[in-house]
Structures are given as C-alpha cells and as structure tokens.
mmCIF file of C-alpha atoms in Angstrom:
data_model
loop_
_atom_site.group_PDB
_atom_site.id
_atom_site.type_symbol
_atom_site.label_atom_id
_atom_site.label_comp_id
_atom_site.label_asym_id
_atom_site.label_seq_id
_atom_site.Cartn_x
_atom_site.Cartn_y
_atom_site.Cartn_z
ATOM 1 C CA UNK A 119 43.309 37.971 -51.200
ATOM 2 C CA UNK A 120 45.575 34.993 -51.599
ATOM 3 C CA UNK A 121 44.545 31.518 -50.323
ATOM 4 C CA UNK A 122 46.156 30.666 -47.035
ATOM 5 C CA UNK A 123 44.797 28.038 -44.637
ATOM 6 C CA UNK A 124 44.678 29.376 -41.134
ATOM 7 C CA UNK A 125 45.370 25.924 -39.706
ATOM 8 C CA UNK A 126 48.979 26.422 -40.506
ATOM 9 C CA UNK A 127 49.100 29.768 -38.607
ATOM 10 C CA UNK A 128 49.766 30.668 -34.953
ATOM 11 C CA UNK A 129 48.427 33.919 -33.497
ATOM 12 C CA UNK A 130 51.456 35.898 -34.548
ATOM 13 C CA UNK A 131 51.139 34.653 -38.134
ATOM 14 C CA UNK A 132 47.445 35.511 -38.213
ATOM 15 C CA UNK A 133 48.198 39.059 -37.059
ATOM 16 C CA UNK A 134 50.929 39.354 -39.624
ATOM 17 C CA UNK A 135 48.454 38.146 -42.309
ATOM 18 C CA UNK A 136 45.902 40.728 -41.079
ATOM 19 C CA UNK A 137 48.472 43.534 -41.231
ATOM 20 C CA UNK A 138 49.606 42.485 -44.707
ATOM 21 C CA UNK A 139 46.075 43.005 -46.013
ATOM 22 C CA UNK A 140 45.556 46.306 -44.221
ATOM 23 C CA UNK A 141 43.030 44.889 -41.759
ATOM 24 C CA UNK A 142 41.832 46.953 -38.816
ATOM 25 C CA UNK A 143 40.720 43.957 -36.741
ATOM 26 C CA UNK A 144 41.234 40.238 -36.217
ATOM 27 C CA UNK A 145 38.500 38.109 -34.642
ATOM 28 C CA UNK A 146 39.029 34.710 -33.022
ATOM 29 C CA UNK A 147 35.830 32.845 -32.122
ATOM 30 C CA UNK A 148 34.828 29.191 -31.908
ATOM 31 C CA UNK A 149 32.517 28.177 -34.674
ATOM 32 C CA UNK A 150 34.091 30.418 -37.247
ATOM 33 C CA UNK A 151 37.430 30.647 -39.054
ATOM 34 C CA UNK A 152 39.569 33.597 -38.060
ATOM 35 C CA UNK A 153 38.003 36.720 -39.496
ATOM 36 C CA UNK A 154 39.616 40.078 -40.443
ATOM 37 C CA UNK A 155 38.059 43.415 -41.114
ATOM 38 C CA UNK A 156 39.356 45.222 -44.158
ATOM 39 C CA UNK A 157 37.909 48.655 -45.076
ATOM 40 C CA UNK A 158 35.005 48.101 -42.706
ATOM 41 C CA UNK A 159 34.020 44.656 -44.100
ATOM 42 C CA UNK A 160 34.537 41.263 -42.557
ATOM 43 C CA UNK A 161 36.559 38.638 -44.518
ATOM 44 C CA UNK A 162 37.103 35.047 -43.483
ATOM 45 C CA UNK A 163 40.582 33.689 -43.619
ATOM 46 C CA UNK A 164 40.418 30.407 -45.653
ATOM 47 C CA UNK A 165 40.059 27.230 -43.683
ATOM 48 C CA UNK A 166 37.555 25.419 -41.420
ATOM 49 C CA UNK A 167 35.831 26.819 -38.425
ATOM 50 C CA UNK A 168 37.762 26.863 -35.262
ATOM 51 C CA UNK A 169 36.754 24.466 -32.508
ATOM 52 C CA UNK A 170 36.450 25.672 -28.954
ATOM 53 C CA UNK A 171 39.833 24.032 -28.251
ATOM 54 C CA UNK A 172 41.390 25.738 -31.302
ATOM 55 C CA UNK A 173 40.188 29.225 -30.172
ATOM 56 C CA UNK A 174 41.277 28.694 -26.616
ATOM 57 C CA UNK A 175 44.771 27.539 -27.787
ATOM 58 C CA UNK A 176 45.209 30.612 -29.962
ATOM 59 C CA UNK A 177 44.022 33.075 -27.327
ATOM 60 C CA UNK A 178 45.815 31.507 -24.348
ATOM 61 C CA UNK A 179 49.031 31.577 -26.293
ATOM 62 C CA UNK A 180 49.308 35.275 -25.712
ATOM 63 C CA UNK A 181 48.289 35.306 -22.101
ATOM 64 C CA UNK A 182 50.441 34.715 -18.993
ATOM 65 C CA UNK A 183 49.164 32.815 -15.979
ATOM 66 C CA UNK A 184 47.878 35.874 -14.269
ATOM 67 C CA UNK A 185 45.901 36.963 -17.301
ATOM 68 C CA UNK A 186 44.438 33.479 -17.733
ATOM 69 C CA UNK A 187 43.205 33.529 -14.217
ATOM 70 C CA UNK A 188 41.764 37.037 -14.708
ATOM 71 C CA UNK A 189 39.732 35.670 -17.676
ATOM 72 C CA UNK A 190 38.445 32.913 -15.424
ATOM 73 C CA UNK A 191 37.522 35.372 -12.675
ATOM 74 C CA UNK A 192 36.290 38.410 -14.719
ATOM 75 C CA UNK A 193 35.199 36.585 -17.867
ATOM 76 C CA UNK A 194 36.813 39.319 -20.008
ATOM 77 C CA UNK A 195 40.026 41.324 -19.912
ATOM 78 C CA UNK A 196 41.757 44.024 -22.021
ATOM 79 C CA UNK A 197 45.495 44.017 -22.906
ATOM 80 C CA UNK A 198 47.934 45.150 -25.483
ATOM 81 C CA UNK A 199 49.933 42.623 -27.482
ATOM 82 C CA UNK A 200 53.031 42.993 -29.630
ATOM 83 C CA UNK A 201 54.211 40.140 -31.779
ATOM 84 C CA UNK A 202 56.376 38.053 -29.480
ATOM 85 C CA UNK A 203 55.731 40.065 -26.273
ATOM 86 C CA UNK A 204 52.711 41.257 -24.391
ATOM 87 C CA UNK A 205 52.867 44.991 -23.633
ATOM 88 C CA UNK A 206 52.334 44.442 -19.950
ATOM 89 C CA UNK A 207 55.877 43.070 -19.882
ATOM 90 C CA UNK A 208 57.461 46.000 -21.764
ATOM 91 C CA UNK A 209 61.138 45.553 -22.381
ATOM 92 C CA UNK A 210 63.493 48.423 -23.439
ATOM 93 C CA UNK A 211 63.490 47.344 -27.108
ATOM 94 C CA UNK A 212 59.662 47.744 -27.161
ATOM 95 C CA UNK A 213 60.139 51.511 -26.878
ATOM 96 C CA UNK A 214 62.034 51.785 -30.134
ATOM 97 C CA UNK A 215 60.125 49.562 -32.540
ATOM 98 C CA UNK A 216 57.858 50.443 -35.383
ATOM 99 C CA UNK A 217 55.015 48.162 -34.526
ATOM 100 C CA UNK A 218 52.567 47.122 -37.266
ATOM 101 C CA UNK A 219 54.256 45.799 -40.421
ATOM 102 C CA UNK A 220 53.913 42.430 -42.025
ATOM 103 C CA UNK A 221 56.864 41.347 -39.773
ATOM 104 C CA UNK A 222 55.719 42.912 -36.537
ATOM 105 C CA UNK A 223 52.227 43.579 -35.283
ATOM 106 C CA UNK A 224 50.935 45.538 -32.217
ATOM 107 C CA UNK A 225 47.285 45.210 -31.234
ATOM 108 C CA UNK A 226 44.753 46.092 -28.552
ATOM 109 C CA UNK A 227 43.034 42.975 -27.417
ATOM 110 C CA UNK A 228 39.715 42.162 -25.657
ATOM 111 C CA UNK A 229 39.539 38.573 -24.529
ATOM 112 C CA UNK A 230 36.031 37.337 -23.672
ATOM 113 C CA UNK A 231 33.809 34.323 -23.052
ATOM 114 C CA UNK A 232 30.675 33.574 -25.079
ATOM 115 C CA UNK A 233 28.301 30.674 -25.677
ATOM 116 C CA UNK A 234 30.906 28.889 -27.762
ATOM 117 C CA UNK A 235 33.837 29.337 -25.390
ATOM 118 C CA UNK A 236 36.778 31.794 -25.294
ATOM 119 C CA UNK A 237 37.393 34.361 -27.971
ATOM 120 C CA UNK A 238 39.260 37.556 -28.701
ATOM 121 C CA UNK A 239 39.073 40.666 -30.751
ATOM 122 C CA UNK A 240 42.345 42.282 -31.862
ATOM 123 C CA UNK A 241 42.392 45.928 -32.916
ATOM 124 C CA UNK A 242 45.561 46.391 -34.998
ATOM 125 C CA UNK A 243 47.425 49.566 -34.173
ATOM 126 C CA UNK A 244 49.063 51.409 -37.189
ATOM 127 C CA UNK A 245 52.810 51.260 -37.670
ATOM 128 C CA UNK A 246 53.419 54.853 -36.612
ATOM 129 C CA UNK A 247 51.570 57.802 -35.203
ATOM 130 C CA UNK A 248 50.195 59.754 -38.066
ATOM 131 C CA UNK A 249 50.314 63.554 -38.105
ATOM 132 C CA UNK A 250 47.099 65.419 -37.870
ATOM 133 C CA UNK A 251 47.576 66.397 -41.554
ATOM 134 C CA UNK A 252 47.911 62.700 -42.497
ATOM 135 C CA UNK A 253 44.554 61.762 -40.804
ATOM 136 C CA UNK A 254 43.488 64.276 -42.248
ATOM 137 C CA UNK A 255 42.262 66.544 -39.547
ATOM 138 C CA UNK A 256 41.207 70.244 -40.013
ATOM 139 C CA UNK A 257 43.605 72.977 -38.641
ATOM 140 C CA UNK A 258 41.253 73.630 -35.729
ATOM 141 C CA UNK A 259 42.201 70.217 -34.188
ATOM 142 C CA UNK A 260 45.877 71.297 -34.038
ATOM 143 C CA UNK A 261 44.837 74.559 -32.400
ATOM 144 C CA UNK A 262 42.917 72.574 -29.769
ATOM 145 C CA UNK A 263 46.082 70.523 -29.141
ATOM 146 C CA UNK A 264 47.962 73.745 -28.560
ATOM 147 C CA UNK A 265 45.648 74.805 -25.692
ATOM 148 C CA UNK A 266 47.502 75.253 -22.385
ATOM 149 C CA UNK A 267 44.579 74.256 -20.174
ATOM 150 C CA UNK A 268 40.941 73.045 -20.261
ATOM 151 C CA UNK A 269 39.151 70.019 -21.655
ATOM 152 C CA UNK A 270 39.163 68.649 -25.152
ATOM 153 C CA UNK A 271 36.919 65.718 -25.987
ATOM 154 C CA UNK A 272 37.138 63.301 -29.003
ATOM 155 C CA UNK A 273 33.771 61.631 -29.502
ATOM 156 C CA UNK A 274 32.258 58.968 -31.780
ATOM 157 C CA UNK A 275 31.353 55.266 -31.890
ATOM 158 C CA UNK A 276 33.689 52.415 -31.167
ATOM 159 C CA UNK A 277 36.203 51.942 -33.826
ATOM 160 C CA UNK A 278 36.061 55.410 -35.400
ATOM 161 C CA UNK A 279 39.652 56.333 -34.677
ATOM 162 C CA UNK A 280 39.424 58.278 -31.418
ATOM 163 C CA UNK A 281 42.578 56.863 -30.058
ATOM 164 C CA UNK A 282 44.440 57.632 -33.276
ATOM 165 C CA UNK A 283 43.329 61.302 -33.203
ATOM 166 C CA UNK A 284 44.419 61.652 -29.553
ATOM 167 C CA UNK A 285 47.752 60.102 -30.370
ATOM 168 C CA UNK A 286 48.319 62.516 -33.214
ATOM 169 C CA UNK A 287 47.445 65.447 -30.891
ATOM 170 C CA UNK A 288 49.894 64.207 -28.249
ATOM 171 C CA UNK A 289 52.558 63.765 -30.935
ATOM 172 C CA UNK A 290 52.065 67.351 -32.125
ATOM 173 C CA UNK A 291 52.445 68.604 -28.507
ATOM 174 C CA UNK A 292 55.639 66.616 -28.221
ATOM 175 C CA UNK A 293 56.959 68.219 -31.400
ATOM 176 C CA UNK A 294 56.178 71.768 -30.393
ATOM 177 C CA UNK A 295 56.456 71.955 -26.660
ATOM 178 C CA UNK A 296 58.468 70.845 -23.694
ATOM 179 C CA UNK A 297 55.864 69.767 -21.139
ATOM 180 C CA UNK A 298 55.036 66.884 -18.841
ATOM 181 C CA UNK A 299 52.465 64.490 -20.350
ATOM 182 C CA UNK A 300 50.780 61.649 -18.552
ATOM 183 C CA UNK A 301 48.537 59.216 -20.375
ATOM 184 C CA UNK A 302 46.152 56.776 -18.630
ATOM 185 C CA UNK A 303 44.968 54.067 -20.965
ATOM 186 C CA UNK A 304 43.101 50.722 -20.915
ATOM 187 C CA UNK A 305 45.163 49.300 -22.486
ATOM 188 C CA UNK A 306 48.212 51.307 -23.748
ATOM 189 C CA UNK A 307 47.928 51.479 -27.562
ATOM 190 C CA UNK A 308 50.423 53.769 -29.152
ATOM 191 C CA UNK A 309 53.806 53.965 -27.460
ATOM 192 C CA UNK A 310 55.259 57.501 -27.645
ATOM 193 C CA UNK A 311 58.885 58.229 -28.276
ATOM 194 C CA UNK A 312 59.474 61.558 -26.529
ATOM 195 C CA UNK A 313 61.410 64.247 -28.315
ATOM 196 C CA UNK A 314 60.827 67.322 -26.252
ATOM 197 C CA UNK A 315 58.307 66.297 -23.619
ATOM 198 C CA UNK A 316 58.506 64.108 -20.475
ATOM 199 C CA UNK A 317 55.888 61.433 -21.231
ATOM 200 C CA UNK A 318 54.660 58.832 -18.738
ATOM 201 C CA UNK A 319 52.166 56.125 -19.962
ATOM 202 C CA UNK A 320 50.067 54.076 -17.525
ATOM 203 C CA UNK A 321 47.828 51.094 -18.100
ATOM 204 C CA UNK A 322 44.720 50.248 -16.026
ATOM 205 C CA UNK A 323 45.193 47.051 -13.987
ATOM 206 C CA UNK A 324 49.020 46.995 -14.787
ATOM 207 C CA UNK A 325 50.071 50.349 -13.349
ATOM 208 C CA UNK A 326 46.916 51.637 -11.760
ATOM 209 C CA UNK A 327 43.704 50.267 -10.348
ATOM 210 C CA UNK A 328 41.349 52.519 -12.267
ATOM 211 C CA UNK A 329 41.175 55.615 -14.354
ATOM 212 C CA UNK A 330 39.955 57.543 -11.294
ATOM 213 C CA UNK A 331 42.835 56.392 -9.117
ATOM 214 C CA UNK A 332 45.446 57.017 -11.749
ATOM 215 C CA UNK A 333 44.025 60.472 -12.467
ATOM 216 C CA UNK A 334 44.004 61.307 -8.745
ATOM 217 C CA UNK A 335 47.598 60.301 -8.389
ATOM 218 C CA UNK A 336 48.826 62.022 -11.551
ATOM 219 C CA UNK A 337 47.510 65.341 -10.323
ATOM 220 C CA UNK A 338 50.234 65.260 -7.696
ATOM 221 C CA UNK A 339 53.001 64.659 -10.330
ATOM 222 C CA UNK A 340 53.296 67.981 -11.883
ATOM 223 C CA UNK A 341 51.566 67.236 -15.194
ATOM 224 C CA UNK A 342 50.877 69.799 -17.889
ATOM 225 C CA UNK A 343 48.869 67.568 -20.202
ATOM 226 C CA UNK A 344 46.725 64.543 -19.104
ATOM 227 C CA UNK A 345 45.266 62.096 -21.597
ATOM 228 C CA UNK A 346 42.453 59.948 -20.080
ATOM 229 C CA UNK A 347 41.663 57.107 -22.411
ATOM 230 C CA UNK A 348 37.943 57.208 -21.622
ATOM 231 C CA UNK A 349 35.743 59.049 -19.138
ATOM 232 C CA UNK A 350 33.705 56.149 -18.049
ATOM 233 C CA UNK A 351 32.166 57.014 -14.687
ATOM 234 C CA UNK A 352 31.270 59.912 -12.340
ATOM 235 C CA UNK A 353 34.455 59.870 -10.390
ATOM 236 C CA UNK A 354 36.676 59.975 -13.546
ATOM 237 C CA UNK A 355 34.674 62.742 -15.155
ATOM 238 C CA UNK A 356 34.648 64.746 -11.870
ATOM 239 C CA UNK A 357 38.462 64.396 -11.594
ATOM 240 C CA UNK A 358 38.939 65.303 -15.206
ATOM 241 C CA UNK A 359 36.930 68.438 -14.805
ATOM 242 C CA UNK A 360 38.873 69.320 -11.653
ATOM 243 C CA UNK A 361 42.179 68.807 -13.575
ATOM 244 C CA UNK A 362 41.004 71.053 -16.441
ATOM 245 C CA UNK A 363 39.734 73.681 -13.972
ATOM 246 C CA UNK A 364 43.115 73.815 -12.137
ATOM 247 C CA UNK A 365 45.221 74.643 -15.157
ATOM 248 C CA UNK A 366 45.872 71.338 -16.892
ATOM 249 C CA UNK A 367 45.070 70.392 -20.512
ATOM 250 C CA UNK A 368 42.935 67.251 -20.364
ATOM 251 C CA UNK A 369 42.317 65.163 -23.469
ATOM 252 C CA UNK A 370 39.740 62.378 -23.378
ATOM 253 C CA UNK A 371 37.060 60.422 -25.269
ATOM 254 C CA UNK A 372 33.328 59.678 -25.021
ATOM 255 C CA UNK A 373 31.165 57.249 -27.060
ATOM 256 C CA UNK A 374 28.776 60.022 -28.106
ATOM 257 C CA UNK A 375 27.580 60.966 -31.619
ATOM 258 C CA UNK A 376 26.895 64.655 -31.321
ATOM 259 C CA UNK A 377 27.873 67.790 -29.337
ATOM 260 C CA UNK A 378 24.479 67.888 -27.628
ATOM 261 C CA UNK A 379 24.732 64.251 -26.598
ATOM 262 C CA UNK A 380 28.314 64.872 -25.337
ATOM 263 C CA UNK A 381 27.280 67.722 -23.051
ATOM 264 C CA UNK A 382 24.358 65.725 -21.720
ATOM 265 C CA UNK A 383 26.463 62.673 -21.141
ATOM 266 C CA UNK A 384 28.963 64.561 -18.990
ATOM 267 C CA UNK A 385 26.368 66.358 -16.945
ATOM 268 C CA UNK A 386 23.661 63.672 -16.638
ATOM 269 C CA UNK A 387 26.099 61.284 -14.872
ATOM 270 C CA UNK A 388 25.971 63.504 -11.825
ATOM 271 C CA UNK A 389 23.069 63.551 -9.310
ATOM 272 C CA UNK A 390 20.350 66.026 -10.182
ATOM 273 C CA UNK A 391 21.232 68.421 -7.309
ATOM 274 C CA UNK A 392 24.757 68.776 -8.778
ATOM 275 C CA UNK A 393 24.013 69.121 -12.493
ATOM 276 C CA UNK A 394 23.665 72.811 -12.623
ATOM 277 C CA UNK A 395 26.985 73.401 -10.836
ATOM 278 C CA UNK A 396 28.644 70.782 -13.176
ATOM 279 C CA UNK A 397 27.191 72.420 -16.191
ATOM 280 C CA UNK A 398 28.851 75.774 -15.160
ATOM 281 C CA UNK A 399 32.177 74.040 -14.594
ATOM 282 C CA UNK A 400 31.965 72.201 -17.908
ATOM 283 C CA UNK A 401 31.123 75.383 -19.777
ATOM 284 C CA UNK A 402 34.105 77.151 -18.299
ATOM 285 C CA UNK A 403 36.712 74.386 -18.980
ATOM 286 C CA UNK A 404 35.617 73.004 -22.376
ATOM 287 C CA UNK A 405 37.915 74.055 -25.205
ATOM 288 C CA UNK A 406 36.521 71.982 -28.027
ATOM 289 C CA UNK A 407 34.694 68.800 -29.028
ATOM 290 C CA UNK A 408 35.796 66.713 -31.985
ATOM 291 C CA UNK A 409 33.072 64.404 -33.257
ATOM 292 C CA UNK A 410 34.266 61.868 -35.789
ATOM 293 C CA UNK A 411 33.502 58.827 -37.764
ATOM 294 C CA UNK A 412 35.246 56.740 -40.480
ATOM 295 C CA UNK A 413 34.040 56.856 -44.066
ATOM 296 C CA UNK A 414 35.193 54.666 -46.993
ATOM 297 C CA UNK A 415 37.591 56.386 -49.418
ATOM 298 C CA UNK A 416 36.264 57.035 -52.899
ATOM 299 C CA UNK A 417 39.153 55.050 -54.453
ATOM 300 C CA UNK A 418 38.263 52.048 -52.158
ATOM 301 C CA UNK A 419 41.677 52.119 -50.539
ATOM 302 C CA UNK A 420 40.761 52.144 -46.836
ATOM 303 C CA UNK A 421 38.782 54.590 -44.737
ATOM 304 C CA UNK A 422 39.357 58.207 -43.726
ATOM 305 C CA UNK A 423 38.300 60.158 -40.694
ATOM 306 C CA UNK A 424 35.481 62.661 -41.134
ATOM 307 C CA UNK A 425 35.488 65.203 -38.225
ATOM 308 C CA UNK A 426 33.106 67.869 -36.969
ATOM 309 C CA UNK A 427 34.931 70.292 -34.683
ATOM 310 C CA UNK A 428 33.154 72.554 -32.194
ATOM 311 C CA UNK A 429 35.405 75.321 -30.796
ATOM 312 C CA UNK A 430 34.104 76.518 -27.452
ATOM 313 C CA UNK A 431 33.846 80.204 -28.173
ATOM 314 C CA UNK A 432 32.348 82.549 -25.520
ATOM 315 C CA UNK A 433 28.941 82.319 -27.309
ATOM 316 C CA UNK A 434 29.130 78.515 -27.243
ATOM 317 C CA UNK A 435 30.014 78.489 -23.612
ATOM 318 C CA UNK A 436 27.001 80.648 -22.768
ATOM 319 C CA UNK A 437 24.688 78.326 -24.646
ATOM 320 C CA UNK A 438 26.053 75.365 -22.583
ATOM 321 C CA UNK A 439 25.567 77.322 -19.397
ATOM 322 C CA UNK A 440 21.987 78.067 -20.358
ATOM 323 C CA UNK A 441 21.359 74.469 -21.444
ATOM 324 C CA UNK A 442 20.598 75.550 -24.996
ATOM 325 C CA UNK A 443 22.777 73.059 -26.869
ATOM 326 C CA UNK A 444 19.923 71.164 -28.580
#
C-alpha cells in the first residue's frame, strides 16, 4: 500500500483511496488516523491521529443541516452517501451511475458519538450488483429467488454480505420476471436499474417512518416481491409473515448464525400465548433460509461468501411445526 498522508484528503478522497485498495470499510474516529478494512483486516492510512475537530469536520462535510441536528438529537444516524451527493437527495443521474470505482464511491454510513467525539463507519458498496454465480451462490439460492410467494431469509453476522446476496436475488428476479418489487431499506444501498420489473425503493426516515409503517403501506400498493432490509421487531416480523401468507414473496435478513437460531428468533419475539400460532404460520410460509459468512480466499485476494442453504421441504416444515429444529 503506497504512502499517502490522510491530512491531504477530504472525505471523498479517503473513500476513493479505500475503493482503490479494495477496502470494505472506512472508519473515521478521533484519536486514530482514518482506518480501512481490507480482506477483513484493519489498515491505518498513513498520517497522524485525527483530533476531535478533524473527525467532526470530515463527518459533518457529508451531512446536511437536518442530519446534523439528527445526530445531536439521536446521537447516531444511518444514511447512504455517494461521492459528491448524499443518497437522500437523489438526482436523476444517480440512477444511472456505476458507483464504487476509484473515481466514484457509494457507501452505507453510520454516524455515531463516542467518548472521543463524533465518528463514522462507511461500508463501501461494490460497483455493480454481482450475479448469484459471481458471489458464488449455490443454484438453490436462485431457485429460492424464483419463488412466487412465501418468506426467504438471509442470515449471518454483521458484514457477512447479506445485503449483497439479497441484491443479487432481486437482480435475478428483474432479469427473469415482470413483477412489482418494493424494497424497504435503512439506508438504501444498491440502486436497482429496472429492466423488466417495476421497482420502488424506500429508505427509513427519508421515505417512511419505520420498517413496519413502510411494510403496512406497501401491502396496499400491489406488490409481488417485498424486500425488508431487516426484521427488527415484533410488528415488522408480524407484517412480513402476513405478507408472505397472503401471496407475496418476502425477502429479509436476520442477524442469526444457524437455522435453529433463526426459527427461535422469529417465534420468541412474540408473547408466549401467540408463539404456537406463529410457529404454524412460519412453517407454512418459509421457503428457505440462507445462512452465510465471509471467508478469506485461498489466493489472498479478498473474501468469498460461504453459504448453507436450507430448503423448506414438507419434512422440514413439519419439524418446524413440531419444534424439532434443534
């Protein structure tokens, strides 16, 4: 990695630097120089530690006045950022650009406060949506994307590529079908360029108040496929199950590490007197669970998704109904 003092870089130049070296993340925190993550490992960008004022100046340079006030009130916010323009202020040209290159970078951003002041974590979004074959994903993932109804969950720890897998599945649907797709995200990451489908993308706090309110509204808008960025709470999970039960294909994520943990997470969020009923509904609508992580490539050139796919066969559904998933 070439020597390049970060003191000469603004936030856009830091992001381009990160993209140039294939970084997945850029971290801005007071008390440290800017740090990038390459192939799962942290690397400092040459130069001295950022002061609290340095970090604040870098982070605030990408925020509008409303977002700055939100940081003061909420202490943390999520947003998308494209080199030169925050995604909340999407302009027509933003819909036609290839995003992450050394010249142009798109990222998902979490802005936060800690003991040392303001900071931000940038998750860099790849230049284009990769096909399922390019991930690579087993053929069963494509078959799940071709489902006409039900619930498909992509699970795994933070940073394991769940959003990338979902984007590849949506891209496959757009290639092969002509359906109405609504995505609900926090924030919007990949921007889809429809070929055959009618695609509407919504961002929490920008276009909708919450996952639950957006999901409730989209059920009245003739969707065929609904992508819910994350099933975070009882209301969102309940609405997602209802959507799947009423003939929609619902794609979503959970931060779980196994099939058994995934089933328990969905059911345990409900009150005890509702759990048996929810278990029966979940068993009837689940189409498959994709559990994934990222592993380093043997040649050292990046990381690759490792997936375990459970197809909800009649036998599997019966095991879920009978609470025999462990």
